[in-house]
Amino acid sequence: MSKPQVLIAANPKNGIVWSKEEQNSKLGAVAEVLELTSSSREEFYKDLSSGGKYANIVGIYRHNDSASAIGIFDKDLIDHLPKSVKYIAHNGAGYDQIDIAAATAKGIEVSHTPGAVDAATATVGAFLAISAMRQFYRAEVNVRNGQWKSGLSPARDPEQKILGIIGMGGIGKALARRLIAFDMKVIYHNRNEITPPPDFPCTYIPNVEDLLKQSDIVSLNLPLNDKTKGSFGKKQFDQMKDGSVLVNTARGAVVDEEALLQALDSGKLFSAGLDVFPDEPNVNPKLLQNDKITVLPHMGTETRDSQKKMEILVLDNLISALSGKGLLNQVPEQKK
């Protein structure tokens, strides 16, 4: 009996980077593994069609890097997938590059990698929070330009400040644990209070406005979807405490960038720390020119340790599904 076929739609040149051995030994034990070689969407559609080399695939390992060759998994691409496809296992906690509604309509189950990204992304969030409070970016530029402390004003300490987390999932919890070490107090807002409560001191705030009014640092840790896109704008900035800080490690499109810039220019915000942007890898030049902002090029999971954990979790999802046990981390929209 032949094994089901799985397509590795990862980096077009390198495929899976850190877990080749596990790909061969674990996934290879239950599936015939095919590598993505299509160099364009048009070629990919041809390879998916009847008689093509991917015409009988059952599962797809998907990484955002595949978009450079075949584009994102929008409705058009998903509609071109053969009827044999039952699973898309995505490498990443966020999955806004996949049209979940289109996949669901076609009977395709989708998984992602929550948990595997928590530590690395939270470390970036903690760095951005401390850098924004202490204005370390501005200080580094000074010393690199031979200006030492010229023009630098005293910044702010994180101790005894209030961290407000919007979206207390795995990343939010990991961030809270890191910043509690700086003697920060933690409040959070979710749609519902977490039960049982987290294993660290924190207070649930039932509505966002109250959280914004209290927080010295606001961290966005929520997914990008139709409800959250552009949801953090002028109204929310106006509700924030004067001289507060915004940190975003979620998705760039959650924030209205012009409203953010206005809040910084007016002095409403002291500073900001950003790891994500709406049109990556392109970044609004106004953000780059603003020395109140610490910016990073989406470094959330740019560690070999976290990337290997993510790769293995994707493989484990496919192995579980192909073994008849279902996906381990099916996306919430489909669980409903």
Coordinates of N, CA, C and O in Angstrom, one line a residue, residues 177-264:
R177 N 5.7 37.1 32.4 CA 6.7 36.5 33.3 C 8.0 37.3 33.2 O 8.7 37.5 34.2
R178 N 8.4 37.7 32.0 CA 9.6 38.3 31.8 C 9.6 39.7 32.4 O 10.6 40.1 33.1
L179 N 8.6 40.5 32.2 CA 8.6 41.9 32.7 C 8.2 42.0 34.2 O 8.5 43.0 34.8
I180 N 7.6 40.9 34.8 CA 7.4 40.9 36.2 C 8.8 40.9 36.9 O 9.0 41.5 38.0
A181 N 9.8 40.4 36.2 CA 11.2 40.4 36.8 C 11.7 41.8 36.9 O 12.7 42.0 37.6
F182 N 11.1 42.7 36.1 CA 11.5 44.1 36.2 C 10.6 44.9 37.2 O 10.5 46.1 37.2
D183 N 9.9 44.1 38.0 CA 9.0 44.7 39.1 C 7.9 45.4 38.5 O 7.4 46.5 39.0
M184 N 7.4 45.0 37.4 CA 6.2 45.6 36.7 C 4.9 44.9 37.2 O 4.9 43.7 37.5
K185 N 3.8 45.6 37.3 CA 2.5 45.1 37.6 C 1.8 44.8 36.3 O 1.9 45.5 35.3
V186 N 1.1 43.6 36.3 CA 0.5 43.2 35.0 C -1.0 43.2 35.1 O -1.6 42.7 36.0
I187 N -1.7 43.8 34.1 CA -3.1 43.8 33.9 C -3.3 43.2 32.5 O -2.4 43.4 31.6
Y188 N -4.5 42.7 32.2 CA -4.7 42.1 30.9 C -6.2 42.2 30.5 O -7.1 42.2 31.3
H189 N -6.4 42.1 29.2 CA -7.8 42.1 28.6 C -7.8 40.9 27.6 O -7.0 40.9 26.7
N190 N -8.8 40.0 27.8 CA -9.2 39.0 26.8 C -10.7 39.1 26.7 O -11.3 39.8 27.5
R191 N -11.2 38.4 25.8 CA -12.7 38.4 25.7 C -13.3 37.8 27.0 O -14.4 38.3 27.4
N192 N -12.6 36.9 27.6 CA -13.0 36.3 28.9 C -11.9 36.2 29.8 O -10.7 36.1 29.4
E193 N -12.1 36.2 31.1 CA -11.1 36.1 32.1 C -10.5 34.7 32.0 O -11.3 33.7 31.8
I194 N -9.2 34.5 32.3 CA -8.6 33.2 32.2 C -8.9 32.4 33.4 O -8.7 32.9 34.6
T195 N -9.4 31.2 33.2 CA -9.6 30.3 34.4 C -9.1 28.9 34.1 O -9.3 28.4 33.0
P196 N -8.3 28.3 35.0 CA -7.8 28.9 36.2 C -6.9 30.1 35.9 O -6.3 30.2 34.8
P197 N -6.7 31.0 36.9 CA -5.8 32.2 36.6 C -4.4 31.8 36.3 O -3.9 30.7 36.7
P198 N -3.6 32.6 35.6 CA -2.2 32.3 35.4 C -1.4 32.1 36.7 O -1.9 32.6 37.8
D199 N -0.3 31.5 36.5 CA 0.6 31.2 37.7 C 1.5 32.4 38.1 O 2.6 32.2 38.6
F200 N 1.0 33.6 37.9 CA 1.8 34.8 38.3 C 0.7 35.9 38.6 O -0.4 35.8 38.1
P201 N 1.1 36.9 39.4 CA 0.1 37.9 39.7 C -0.3 38.8 38.6 O 0.6 39.4 37.9
C202 N -1.6 38.9 38.3 CA -2.1 39.7 37.3 C -3.6 40.0 37.5 O -4.2 39.3 38.3
T203 N -4.1 41.0 36.9 CA -5.5 41.4 37.1 C -6.2 41.5 35.8 O -5.7 42.1 34.8
Y204 N -7.4 40.9 35.7 CA -8.2 40.9 34.5 C -9.0 42.3 34.5 O -9.6 42.7 35.4
I205 N -8.9 42.9 33.3 CA -9.7 44.1 33.1 C -10.7 43.8 32.0 O -10.4 43.5 30.9
P206 N -12.0 43.9 32.3 CA -13.1 43.5 31.4 C -13.2 44.3 30.1 O -13.7 43.8 29.1
N207 N -12.7 45.6 30.1 CA -12.9 46.3 28.9 C -11.5 47.0 28.5 O -10.8 47.4 29.4
V208 N -11.3 47.2 27.2 CA -10.0 47.7 26.8 C -9.8 49.1 27.2 O -8.7 49.5 27.6
E209 N -10.8 50.0 27.2 CA -10.6 51.4 27.6 C -10.0 51.5 29.0 O -9.1 52.3 29.2
D210 N -10.5 50.7 30.0 CA -10.0 50.8 31.3 C -8.6 50.4 31.4 O -7.8 50.9 32.1
L211 N -8.2 49.3 30.6 CA -6.8 48.9 30.5 C -5.9 50.0 30.0 O -4.8 50.3 30.5
L212 N -6.4 50.6 28.9 CA -5.5 51.7 28.3 C -5.3 52.9 29.2 O -4.2 53.4 29.3
K213 N -6.3 53.2 30.0 CA -6.2 54.3 30.9 C -5.2 54.1 32.1 O -4.6 55.0 32.6
Q214 N -5.0 52.8 32.4 CA -4.2 52.4 33.5 C -2.7 52.1 33.1 O -1.8 52.2 34.0
S215 N -2.5 51.7 31.9 CA -1.2 51.1 31.5 C -0.1 52.1 31.2 O -0.4 53.1 30.5
D216 N 1.1 51.8 31.7 CA 2.2 52.6 31.2 C 2.8 52.0 30.0 O 3.4 52.8 29.1
I217 N 2.7 50.7 29.8 CA 3.1 50.0 28.6 C 1.9 49.2 28.1 O 1.4 48.4 28.9
V218 N 1.5 49.3 26.9 CA 0.4 48.5 26.3 C 1.1 47.6 25.3 O 1.8 48.0 24.3
S219 N 0.9 46.3 25.5 CA 1.5 45.3 24.5 C 0.3 44.6 23.8 O -0.6 44.1 24.4
L220 N 0.4 44.7 22.4 CA -0.6 44.0 21.6 C -0.1 42.6 21.3 O 0.9 42.4 20.7
N221 N -0.9 41.6 21.7 CA -0.6 40.2 21.5 C -1.9 39.5 21.0 O -2.3 38.5 21.5
L222 N -2.5 40.0 19.9 CA -3.7 39.4 19.4 C -3.5 39.1 17.9 O -2.7 39.7 17.2
P223 N -4.3 38.2 17.4 CA -4.2 37.8 16.0 C -4.8 38.8 15.0 O -5.6 39.7 15.4
L224 N -4.3 38.7 13.8 CA -4.9 39.6 12.8 C -6.0 38.9 12.1 O -5.9 37.8 11.5
N225 N -7.2 39.5 12.1 CA -8.4 39.0 11.4 C -9.2 40.2 11.0 O -8.9 41.4 11.2
D226 N -10.4 39.9 10.4 CA -11.3 41.0 10.0 C -11.7 41.9 11.2 O -11.9 43.1 11.0
K227 N -11.8 41.4 12.3 CA -12.2 42.2 13.5 C -11.1 43.0 14.1 O -11.3 44.1 14.6
T228 N -9.9 42.5 14.0 CA -8.7 43.2 14.6 C -8.0 44.1 13.7 O -7.2 45.0 14.1
K229 N -8.2 44.0 12.4 CA -7.4 44.8 11.4 C -7.8 46.3 11.6 O -8.9 46.7 11.6
G230 N -6.7 47.1 11.8 CA -6.9 48.5 12.1 C -7.7 48.9 13.3 O -8.2 50.0 13.5
S231 N -7.8 47.9 14.2 CA -8.6 48.1 15.4 C -8.0 49.0 16.5 O -8.7 49.5 17.4
F232 N -6.7 49.2 16.4 CA -6.0 50.1 17.3 C -5.7 51.4 16.7 O -4.7 51.5 15.9
G233 N -6.5 52.4 16.9 CA -6.3 53.7 16.2 C -6.4 54.9 17.1 O -6.1 54.8 18.3
K234 N -6.8 56.0 16.5 CA -6.9 57.3 17.2 C -7.7 57.2 18.5 O -7.3 57.7 19.6
K235 N -8.8 56.5 18.5 CA -9.7 56.4 19.7 C -8.9 55.7 20.8 O -8.9 56.1 22.0
Q236 N -8.2 54.6 20.5 CA -7.4 53.9 21.5 C -6.3 54.7 22.0 O -6.0 54.7 23.2
F237 N -5.5 55.4 21.1 CA -4.4 56.2 21.5 C -4.9 57.3 22.5 O -4.2 57.6 23.5
D238 N -6.0 57.9 22.1 CA -6.5 59.0 23.0 C -6.9 58.5 24.4 O -6.8 59.2 25.4
Q239 N -7.2 57.2 24.5 CA -7.6 56.6 25.8 C -6.4 56.2 26.6 O -6.5 56.0 27.8
M240 N -5.2 56.1 26.0 CA -4.0 55.7 26.7 C -3.5 56.8 27.7 O -3.8 58.0 27.5
K241 N -2.8 56.4 28.7 CA -2.2 57.3 29.6 C -1.2 58.2 29.0 O -0.5 57.7 28.1
D242 N -1.2 59.5 29.3 CA -0.2 60.4 28.8 C 1.2 59.9 29.1 O 1.5 59.5 30.2
G243 N 2.1 59.9 28.1 CA 3.4 59.5 28.3 C 3.6 58.0 28.3 O 4.7 57.5 28.8
S244 N 2.7 57.2 27.8 CA 2.8 55.7 27.8 C 3.5 55.2 26.6 O 3.9 56.0 25.7
V245 N 3.6 53.9 26.5 CA 4.4 53.2 25.5 C 3.5 52.2 24.8 O 2.8 51.5 25.5
L246 N 3.7 52.0 23.5 CA 3.0 50.9 22.8 C 4.0 49.9 22.3 O 5.0 50.4 21.7
V247 N 3.8 48.7 22.5 CA 4.6 47.6 21.9 C 3.8 46.7 21.1 O 2.7 46.2 21.5
N248 N 4.2 46.4 19.9 CA 3.5 45.5 19.0 C 4.3 44.4 18.4 O 5.3 44.7 17.6
T249 N 4.1 43.2 18.9 CA 4.7 42.0 18.3 C 3.7 41.1 17.6 O 4.0 39.9 17.3
A250 N 2.5 41.6 17.4 CA 1.4 40.8 16.9 C 1.4 40.8 15.4 O 2.1 40.0 14.7
R251 N 0.7 41.7 14.8 CA 0.7 42.0 13.4 C 0.6 43.5 13.1 O -0.2 44.2 13.8
G252 N 1.3 44.0 12.1 CA 1.4 45.4 11.9 C 0.0 46.0 11.6 O -0.3 47.1 12.0
A253 N -0.8 45.3 10.8 CA -2.1 45.8 10.3 C -3.1 46.0 11.5 O -4.1 46.6 11.2
V254 N -2.8 45.5 12.7 CA -3.7 45.8 13.8 C -3.7 47.2 14.2 O -4.7 47.8 14.6
V255 N -2.6 47.9 13.9 CA -2.4 49.3 14.3 C -2.6 50.3 13.1 O -2.1 50.0 12.0
D256 N -3.3 51.4 13.4 CA -3.4 52.5 12.4 C -2.1 53.3 12.5 O -1.9 54.0 13.5
E257 N -1.2 53.2 11.6 CA 0.2 53.8 11.7 C 0.1 55.3 11.7 O 0.9 55.9 12.5
E258 N -0.8 55.9 11.0 CA -0.8 57.4 11.0 C -1.3 57.8 12.4 O -0.8 58.9 12.9
A259 N -2.2 57.1 13.0 CA -2.7 57.5 14.3 C -1.5 57.3 15.3 O -1.4 58.1 16.3
L260 N -0.7 56.3 15.2 CA 0.4 56.0 16.0 C 1.4 57.2 15.9 O 1.9 57.7 16.9
L261 N 1.7 57.6 14.7 CA 2.7 58.7 14.5 C 2.1 60.0 15.1 O 2.9 60.8 15.7
Q262 N 0.8 60.2 15.0 CA 0.3 61.5 15.5 C 0.4 61.4 17.1 O 0.7 62.5 17.7
A263 N 0.1 60.2 17.6 CA 0.2 60.1 19.1 C 1.7 60.4 19.6 O 1.9 60.9 20.6
L264 N 2.7 59.9 18.8 CA 4.0 60.2 19.2 C 4.4 61.6 19.0 O 5.1 62.2 19.8

